[in-house]
Each structure stands twice: as structure tokens, then as C-alpha cells.
CSV table of N, CA and C in Angstrom, one decimal:
chain,number,residue,atom,x,y,z
A,13,MET,N,-9.4,8.3,2.0
A,13,MET,CA,-9.1,7.5,0.8
A,13,MET,C,-10.4,6.6,0.5
A,14,GLU,N,-10.9,6.7,-0.7
A,14,GLU,CA,-12.0,5.9,-1.1
A,14,GLU,C,-11.5,4.7,-1.8
A,15,TYR,N,-12.2,3.5,-1.5
A,15,TYR,CA,-11.8,2.3,-2.1
A,15,TYR,C,-12.9,1.3,-2.1
A,16,GLU,N,-12.8,0.3,-2.9
A,16,GLU,CA,-13.7,-0.8,-3.0
A,16,GLU,C,-13.0,-2.1,-3.3
A,17,PHE,N,-13.4,-3.2,-2.7
A,17,PHE,CA,-12.8,-4.5,-2.9
A,17,PHE,C,-13.7,-5.4,-3.6
A,18,ARG,N,-13.2,-6.2,-4.6
A,18,ARG,CA,-14.0,-7.1,-5.3
A,18,ARG,C,-13.1,-8.2,-5.9
A,19,ARG,N,-13.7,-9.1,-6.6
A,19,ARG,CA,-13.0,-10.2,-7.2
A,19,ARG,C,-13.0,-9.9,-8.7
A,20,ASP,N,-11.8,-10.3,-9.4
A,20,ASP,CA,-11.7,-10.1,-10.8
A,20,ASP,C,-12.3,-11.3,-11.5
A,21,LEU,N,-12.1,-11.3,-12.8
A,21,LEU,CA,-12.7,-12.4,-13.6
A,21,LEU,C,-12.1,-13.8,-13.3
A,22,TYR,N,-10.9,-13.8,-12.7
A,22,TYR,CA,-10.2,-15.0,-12.3
A,22,TYR,C,-10.3,-15.3,-10.8
A,23,ASP,N,-11.3,-14.6,-10.2
A,23,ASP,CA,-11.6,-14.8,-8.8
A,23,ASP,C,-10.5,-14.4,-7.8
A,24,GLN,N,-9.6,-13.5,-8.3
A,24,GLN,CA,-8.5,-12.9,-7.5
A,24,GLN,C,-9.0,-11.6,-6.9
A,25,PRO,N,-8.7,-11.4,-5.6
A,25,PRO,CA,-9.1,-10.1,-5.0
A,25,PRO,C,-8.4,-8.9,-5.7
A,26,GLU,N,-9.1,-7.8,-5.8
A,26,GLU,CA,-8.6,-6.6,-6.3
A,26,GLU,C,-9.1,-5.4,-5.5
A,27,ALA,N,-8.3,-4.4,-5.4
A,27,ALA,CA,-8.7,-3.2,-4.7
A,27,ALA,C,-8.8,-2.1,-5.7
A,28,ILE,N,-9.9,-1.4,-5.8
A,28,ILE,CA,-10.1,-0.2,-6.6
A,28,ILE,C,-10.0,1.0,-5.7
A,29,VAL,N,-9.0,1.8,-5.9
A,29,VAL,CA,-8.7,2.9,-5.0
A,29,VAL,C,-8.8,4.2,-5.9
A,30,GLU,N,-9.3,5.3,-5.3
A,30,GLU,CA,-9.5,6.5,-6.0
A,30,GLU,C,-8.2,6.9,-6.9
A,31,MET,N,-8.4,7.6,-7.9
A,31,MET,CA,-7.4,7.8,-9.0
A,31,MET,C,-6.1,8.3,-8.5
A,32,GLU,N,-6.1,9.3,-7.6
A,32,GLU,CA,-4.8,9.8,-7.2
A,32,GLU,C,-4.0,8.8,-6.4
A,33,GLN,N,-4.6,7.8,-5.8
A,33,GLN,CA,-3.9,6.8,-5.0
A,33,GLN,C,-4.1,5.4,-5.5
A,34,ALA,N,-4.4,5.3,-6.8
A,34,ALA,CA,-4.7,4.0,-7.4
A,34,ALA,C,-3.6,3.0,-7.2
A,35,LEU,N,-2.4,3.4,-7.2
A,35,LEU,CA,-1.2,2.5,-7.0
A,35,LEU,C,-1.3,1.7,-5.7
A,36,PHE,N,-2.0,2.2,-4.7
A,36,PHE,CA,-2.2,1.4,-3.5
A,36,PHE,C,-3.0,0.2,-3.8
A,37,GLY,N,-4.0,0.4,-4.6
A,37,GLY,CA,-4.9,-0.8,-5.0
A,37,GLY,C,-4.1,-1.8,-5.7
A,38,ARG,N,-3.3,-1.4,-6.6
A,38,ARG,CA,-2.4,-2.3,-7.4
A,38,ARG,C,-1.5,-3.0,-6.5
A,39,TRP,N,-0.9,-2.3,-5.5
A,39,TRP,CA,0.0,-2.9,-4.5
A,39,TRP,C,-0.7,-4.0,-3.7
A,40,LEU,N,-1.9,-3.7,-3.3
A,40,LEU,CA,-2.7,-4.7,-2.5
A,40,LEU,C,-2.9,-6.0,-3.3
A,41,GLY,N,-3.5,-5.8,-4.5
A,41,GLY,CA,-3.8,-6.9,-5.4
A,41,GLY,C,-2.7,-7.7,-5.9
A,42,GLU,N,-1.7,-7.0,-6.4
A,42,GLU,CA,-0.6,-7.7,-7.1
A,42,GLU,C,0.6,-8.1,-6.1
A,43,GLU,N,0.9,-7.3,-5.2
A,43,GLU,CA,2.0,-7.6,-4.3
A,43,GLU,C,1.6,-8.5,-3.1
A,44,LEU,N,0.5,-8.1,-2.4
A,44,LEU,CA,0.0,-8.8,-1.2
A,44,LEU,C,-0.9,-10.0,-1.6
A,45,GLY,N,-1.8,-9.7,-2.5
A,45,GLY,CA,-2.8,-10.7,-3.0
A,45,GLY,C,-3.5,-11.2,-1.7
A,46,GLU,N,-3.7,-12.5,-1.7
A,46,GLU,CA,-4.4,-13.2,-0.6
A,46,GLU,C,-3.5,-13.6,0.6
A,47,ASN,N,-2.3,-13.1,0.6
A,47,ASN,CA,-1.3,-13.4,1.7
A,47,ASN,C,-1.7,-12.6,3.0
A,48,ARG,N,-2.5,-13.2,3.8
A,48,ARG,CA,-3.0,-12.6,5.0
A,48,ARG,C,-1.8,-12.4,6.0
A,49,LEU,N,-0.9,-13.4,6.1
A,49,LEU,CA,0.2,-13.3,7.0
A,49,LEU,C,1.1,-12.0,6.7
A,50,GLN,N,1.4,-11.9,5.4
A,50,GLN,CA,2.2,-10.7,5.0
A,50,GLN,C,1.5,-9.4,5.2
A,51,ALA,N,0.2,-9.4,4.9
A,51,ALA,CA,-0.6,-8.2,5.1
A,51,ALA,C,-0.7,-7.9,6.6
A,52,GLY,N,-0.8,-8.9,7.5
A,52,GLY,CA,-0.8,-8.6,8.9
A,52,GLY,C,0.5,-8.1,9.4
A,53,GLN,N,1.6,-8.6,8.8
A,53,GLN,CA,2.9,-8.1,9.2
A,53,GLN,C,3.1,-6.6,8.8
A,54,VAL,N,2.7,-6.2,7.6
A,54,VAL,CA,2.8,-4.8,7.2
A,54,VAL,C,1.9,-4.0,8.1
A,55,LEU,N,0.7,-4.5,8.4
A,55,LEU,CA,-0.2,-3.7,9.3
A,55,LEU,C,0.4,-3.5,10.7
A,56,GLN,N,1.0,-4.5,11.2
A,56,GLN,CA,1.7,-4.4,12.5
A,56,GLN,C,2.8,-3.3,12.5
A,57,GLN,N,3.6,-3.3,11.4
A,57,GLN,CA,4.6,-2.3,11.3
A,57,GLN,C,4.0,-0.9,11.2
A,58,ALA,N,2.9,-0.7,10.4
A,58,ALA,CA,2.2,0.6,10.3
A,58,ALA,C,1.7,1.0,11.6
A,59,GLU,N,1.0,0.1,12.4
A,59,GLU,CA,0.5,0.5,13.6
A,59,GLU,C,1.6,0.9,14.6
A,60,ASN,N,2.7,0.2,14.6
A,60,ASN,CA,3.8,0.5,15.5
A,60,ASN,C,4.3,1.9,15.2
A,61,LEU,N,4.5,2.2,13.9
A,61,LEU,CA,4.9,3.6,13.5
A,61,LEU,C,3.9,4.7,13.9
A,62,LEU,N,2.7,4.4,13.8
A,62,LEU,CA,1.6,5.3,14.3
A,62,LEU,C,1.7,5.6,15.8
A,63,THR,N,1.9,4.5,16.5
A,63,THR,CA,2.0,4.6,18.0
A,63,THR,C,3.3,5.3,18.5
A,64,GLU,N,4.4,4.8,17.9
A,64,GLU,CA,5.7,5.3,18.4
A,64,GLU,C,6.1,6.7,17.8
A,65,ARG,N,5.5,7.0,16.6
A,65,ARG,CA,5.7,8.3,16.0
A,65,ARG,C,7.2,8.6,15.6
A,66,ARG,N,7.9,7.5,15.3
A,66,ARG,CA,9.2,7.6,14.8
A,66,ARG,C,9.6,6.3,14.0
A,67,GLY,N,10.6,6.4,13.2
A,67,GLY,CA,11.0,5.2,12.5
A,67,GLY,C,10.5,5.2,11.0
A,68,GLN,N,10.9,4.1,10.4
A,68,GLN,CA,10.5,3.9,9.0
A,68,GLN,C,10.4,2.4,8.7
A,69,PHE,N,9.6,2.0,7.7
A,69,PHE,CA,9.5,0.6,7.3
A,69,PHE,C,9.5,0.6,5.8
A,70,ASP,N,10.4,-0.2,5.2
A,70,ASP,CA,10.4,-0.3,3.8
A,70,ASP,C,10.1,-1.8,3.4
A,71,TRP,N,9.3,-1.9,2.3
A,71,TRP,CA,8.9,-3.2,1.8
A,71,TRP,C,9.0,-3.2,0.3
A,72,HIS,N,9.7,-4.2,-0.2
A,72,HIS,CA,9.9,-4.2,-1.7
A,72,HIS,C,9.4,-5.5,-2.3
A,73,GLY,N,8.4,-5.3,-3.2
A,73,GLY,CA,7.8,-6.5,-3.9
A,73,GLY,C,8.4,-6.7,-5.2
A,74,ARG,N,7.7,-7.4,-6.0
A,74,ARG,CA,8.2,-7.8,-7.4
A,74,ARG,C,8.3,-6.5,-8.3
A,75,GLU,N,7.3,-5.7,-8.2
A,75,GLU,CA,7.3,-4.5,-9.1
A,75,GLU,C,7.1,-3.2,-8.3
A,76,LEU,N,6.4,-3.3,-7.1
A,76,LEU,CA,6.1,-2.1,-6.4
A,76,LEU,C,6.8,-2.1,-5.0
A,77,SER,N,7.1,-1.0,-4.5
A,77,SER,CA,7.7,-0.8,-3.2
A,77,SER,C,6.8,0.0,-2.3
A,78,LEU,N,6.9,-0.2,-1.0
A,78,LEU,CA,6.1,0.6,-0.1
A,78,LEU,C,7.1,1.1,1.0
A,79,GLN,N,6.8,2.4,1.4
A,79,GLN,CA,7.6,3.0,2.4
A,79,GLN,C,6.6,3.6,3.4
A,80,LEU,N,6.8,3.3,4.7
A,80,LEU,CA,6.0,3.9,5.7
A,80,LEU,C,6.8,4.6,6.7
A,81,ASP,N,6.3,5.8,7.1
A,81,ASP,CA,7.0,6.5,8.2
A,81,ASP,C,5.8,6.9,9.2
A,82,SER,N,6.1,7.7,10.2
A,82,SER,CA,5.2,7.9,11.2
A,82,SER,C,4.0,8.8,10.8
A,83,GLU,N,4.0,9.3,9.6
A,83,GLU,CA,3.0,10.2,9.1
A,83,GLU,C,2.3,9.7,7.7
A,84,SER,N,3.1,9.0,6.9
A,84,SER,CA,2.6,8.7,5.6
A,84,SER,C,3.0,7.3,5.1
A,85,ALA,N,2.3,7.0,4.0
A,85,ALA,CA,2.6,5.7,3.3
A,85,ALA,C,2.9,6.1,1.8
A,86,ARG,N,3.9,5.5,1.2
A,86,ARG,CA,4.2,5.8,-0.2
A,86,ARG,C,4.4,4.5,-0.9
A,87,VAL,N,3.8,4.4,-2.1
A,87,VAL,CA,4.0,3.3,-3.0
A,87,VAL,C,4.5,3.8,-4.3
A,88,TRP,N,5.5,3.1,-4.9
A,88,TRP,CA,6.1,3.5,-6.2
A,88,TRP,C,6.5,2.3,-7.0
A,89,LEU,N,6.5,2.5,-8.3
A,89,LEU,CA,7.0,1.4,-9.2
A,89,LEU,C,8.5,1.4,-9.1
A,90,GLN,N,9.1,0.3,-8.8
A,90,GLN,CA,10.6,0.2,-8.6
A,90,GLN,C,11.4,0.7,-9.8
A,91,ALA,N,11.0,0.3,-11.0
A,91,ALA,CA,11.8,0.6,-12.2
A,91,ALA,C,11.6,2.1,-12.6
A,92,GLU,N,10.6,2.7,-12.1
A,92,GLU,CA,10.3,4.1,-12.5
A,92,GLU,C,10.7,5.2,-11.6
A,93,SER,N,10.7,5.0,-10.3
A,93,SER,CA,10.8,6.1,-9.4
A,93,SER,C,11.6,5.7,-8.1
A,94,ASP,N,11.9,6.7,-7.4
A,94,ASP,CA,12.5,6.6,-6.1
A,94,ASP,C,11.6,7.4,-5.2
A,95,PRO,N,11.4,6.9,-3.9
A,95,PRO,CA,10.5,7.7,-3.0
A,95,PRO,C,11.0,9.1,-2.8
A,96,VAL,N,12.2,9.4,-3.0
A,96,VAL,CA,12.7,10.8,-2.8
A,96,VAL,C,12.1,11.7,-3.9
A,97,ASP,N,11.8,11.2,-5.0
A,97,ASP,CA,11.1,11.9,-6.1
A,97,ASP,C,9.8,12.5,-5.6
A,98,LEU,N,9.1,11.8,-4.7
A,98,LEU,CA,7.8,12.4,-4.2
A,98,LEU,C,8.0,13.7,-3.6
A,99,ASP,N,9.1,13.9,-2.9
A,99,ASP,CA,9.4,15.2,-2.3
A,99,ASP,C,9.6,16.3,-3.3
A,100,ASP,N,10.1,15.9,-4.5
A,100,ASP,CA,10.3,16.9,-5.6
A,100,ASP,C,9.1,17.1,-6.5
A,101,GLY,N,8.1,16.3,-6.2
A,101,GLY,CA,6.8,16.5,-7.0
A,101,GLY,C,6.8,15.7,-8.3
A,102,PHE,N,7.8,14.8,-8.5
A,102,PHE,CA,7.8,14.0,-9.8
A,102,PHE,C,7.0,12.7,-9.6
A,103,GLY,N,6.4,12.3,-10.7
A,103,GLY,CA,5.8,11.0,-10.8
A,103,GLY,C,4.6,10.7,-9.8
A,104,LEU,N,4.0,11.7,-9.4
A,104,LEU,CA,2.9,11.5,-8.4
A,104,LEU,C,1.7,10.8,-9.0
A,105,ALA,N,1.4,11.0,-10.2
A,105,ALA,CA,0.2,10.4,-10.8
A,105,ALA,C,0.3,8.9,-11.1
A,106,ASP,N,1.2,8.5,-11.9
A,106,ASP,CA,1.3,7.2,-12.4
A,106,ASP,C,2.4,6.3,-11.7
A,107,ASP,N,3.5,6.9,-11.4
A,107,ASP,CA,4.7,6.1,-11.0
A,107,ASP,C,4.7,6.0,-9.5
A,108,ALA,N,4.0,6.8,-8.7
A,108,ALA,CA,4.1,6.8,-7.3
A,108,ALA,C,2.9,7.5,-6.7
A,109,CYS,N,2.5,7.2,-5.5
A,109,CYS,CA,1.5,7.9,-4.8
A,109,CYS,C,1.7,7.9,-3.3
A,110,GLU,N,1.0,8.8,-2.6
A,110,GLU,CA,1.3,8.9,-1.2
A,110,GLU,C,-0.1,9.1,-0.5
A,111,ALA,N,-0.2,8.6,0.8
A,111,ALA,CA,-1.4,8.8,1.6
A,111,ALA,C,-1.0,8.9,3.1
A,112,GLY,N,-1.8,9.4,3.9
A,112,GLY,CA,-1.6,9.5,5.3
A,112,GLY,C,-1.5,8.1,5.9
A,113,LEU,N,-0.7,7.9,6.9
A,113,LEU,CA,-0.5,6.6,7.5
A,113,LEU,C,-1.8,6.1,8.1
A,114,GLU,N,-2.7,6.9,8.7
A,114,GLU,CA,-3.9,6.4,9.2
A,114,GLU,C,-4.9,5.9,8.1
A,115,ASP,N,-4.9,6.6,7.0
A,115,ASP,CA,-5.7,6.2,5.8
A,115,ASP,C,-5.2,4.9,5.3
A,116,PHE,N,-3.8,4.7,5.2
A,116,PHE,CA,-3.3,3.5,4.8
A,116,PHE,C,-3.6,2.3,5.7
A,117,ILE,N,-3.6,2.6,7.0
A,117,ILE,CA,-3.9,1.5,8.0
A,117,ILE,C,-5.4,1.1,7.8
A,118,GLY,N,-6.3,2.1,7.6
A,118,GLY,CA,-7.7,1.8,7.3
A,118,GLY,C,-7.9,0.9,6.0
A,119,LEU,N,-7.1,1.3,5.0
A,119,LEU,CA,-7.2,0.5,3.7
A,119,LEU,C,-6.7,-0.9,4.0
A,120,LEU,N,-5.6,-1.1,4.7
A,120,LEU,CA,-5.0,-2.4,4.9
A,120,LEU,C,-5.9,-3.2,5.8
A,121,ARG,N,-6.5,-2.6,6.8
A,121,ARG,CA,-7.4,-3.4,7.7
A,121,ARG,C,-8.6,-3.8,6.9
A,122,GLY,N,-9.2,-3.0,6.0
A,122,GLY,CA,-10.3,-3.3,5.2
A,122,GLY,C,-9.9,-4.5,4.2
A,123,TRP,N,-8.7,-4.5,3.7
A,123,TRP,CA,-8.3,-5.5,2.8
A,123,TRP,C,-8.2,-6.9,3.5
A,124,ILE,N,-7.7,-6.9,4.7
A,124,ILE,CA,-7.6,-8.1,5.5
A,124,ILE,C,-9.0,-8.6,5.9
A,125,ALA,N,-9.8,-7.7,6.3
A,125,ALA,CA,-11.2,-8.1,6.6
A,125,ALA,C,-11.9,-8.7,5.3
A,126,TYR,N,-11.7,-8.1,4.2
A,126,TYR,CA,-12.3,-8.6,2.9
A,126,TYR,C,-11.8,-10.0,2.6
A,127,LEU,N,-10.5,-10.3,2.9
A,127,LEU,CA,-10.0,-11.6,2.6
A,127,LEU,C,-10.5,-12.7,3.5
A,128,ASP,N,-11.0,-12.3,4.7
A,128,ASP,CA,-11.5,-13.3,5.7
A,128,ASP,C,-12.8,-13.8,5.4
């Protein structure tokens, strides 16, 4: 997963993530923002799933939801999609996206480091 972190015109952090997974960048900037505590909690859940290789973690924000399992991370617009739709191939471009769990952990670690 390719990404870049920067500040917008209002000095808010934003993540620019490659097109197929751009919704992860929006999730970081809009849902987590500069909340290091919440970012750390999500990171801990993701690392636990990677280590234990079982279970699931769901996180619901204002507009975007996140679902982690032992292999992948999914983000979707709450009003537009359901994570089950990913399995059917619907809404992958704009309404939802998926990445490997290890890639997601790398992205989230990078975000936390950028905020520090």
C-alpha cells in the first residue's frame, strides 16, 4: 500500500493513499484525525488479530466503518455499503476498500508516527 501523510490548508493531518485503497486515507483523516489514543487502540486490536490469527474487530465512526480480521482490513461508507458486499464484488472502488492486515498495520503505525 502506497501512501503519503501531509497537512491540509487548515493544518489538519491527511493521508493520501493509492486510488484503490483511498478510503483508508479518508478514514485516517476524518475518523481518527489527531486522536492518538484511539489510533493506538485500533493498532493494538490489529496487532492482536495478527498474532492470534483469529477473531474480528469492528469500529464504527461518523461516516466510515472499519472491520479487521486475522487477514484483512476493510473500510466502507456506512450509508452506502455493508462489508458483506465486498465478498460479492460490489462497491470496491468508491464505497469500500480492502487491504491486507499487515499493510493496514503499517499504514496505521505510519500515521501514529506522523502525528508524533
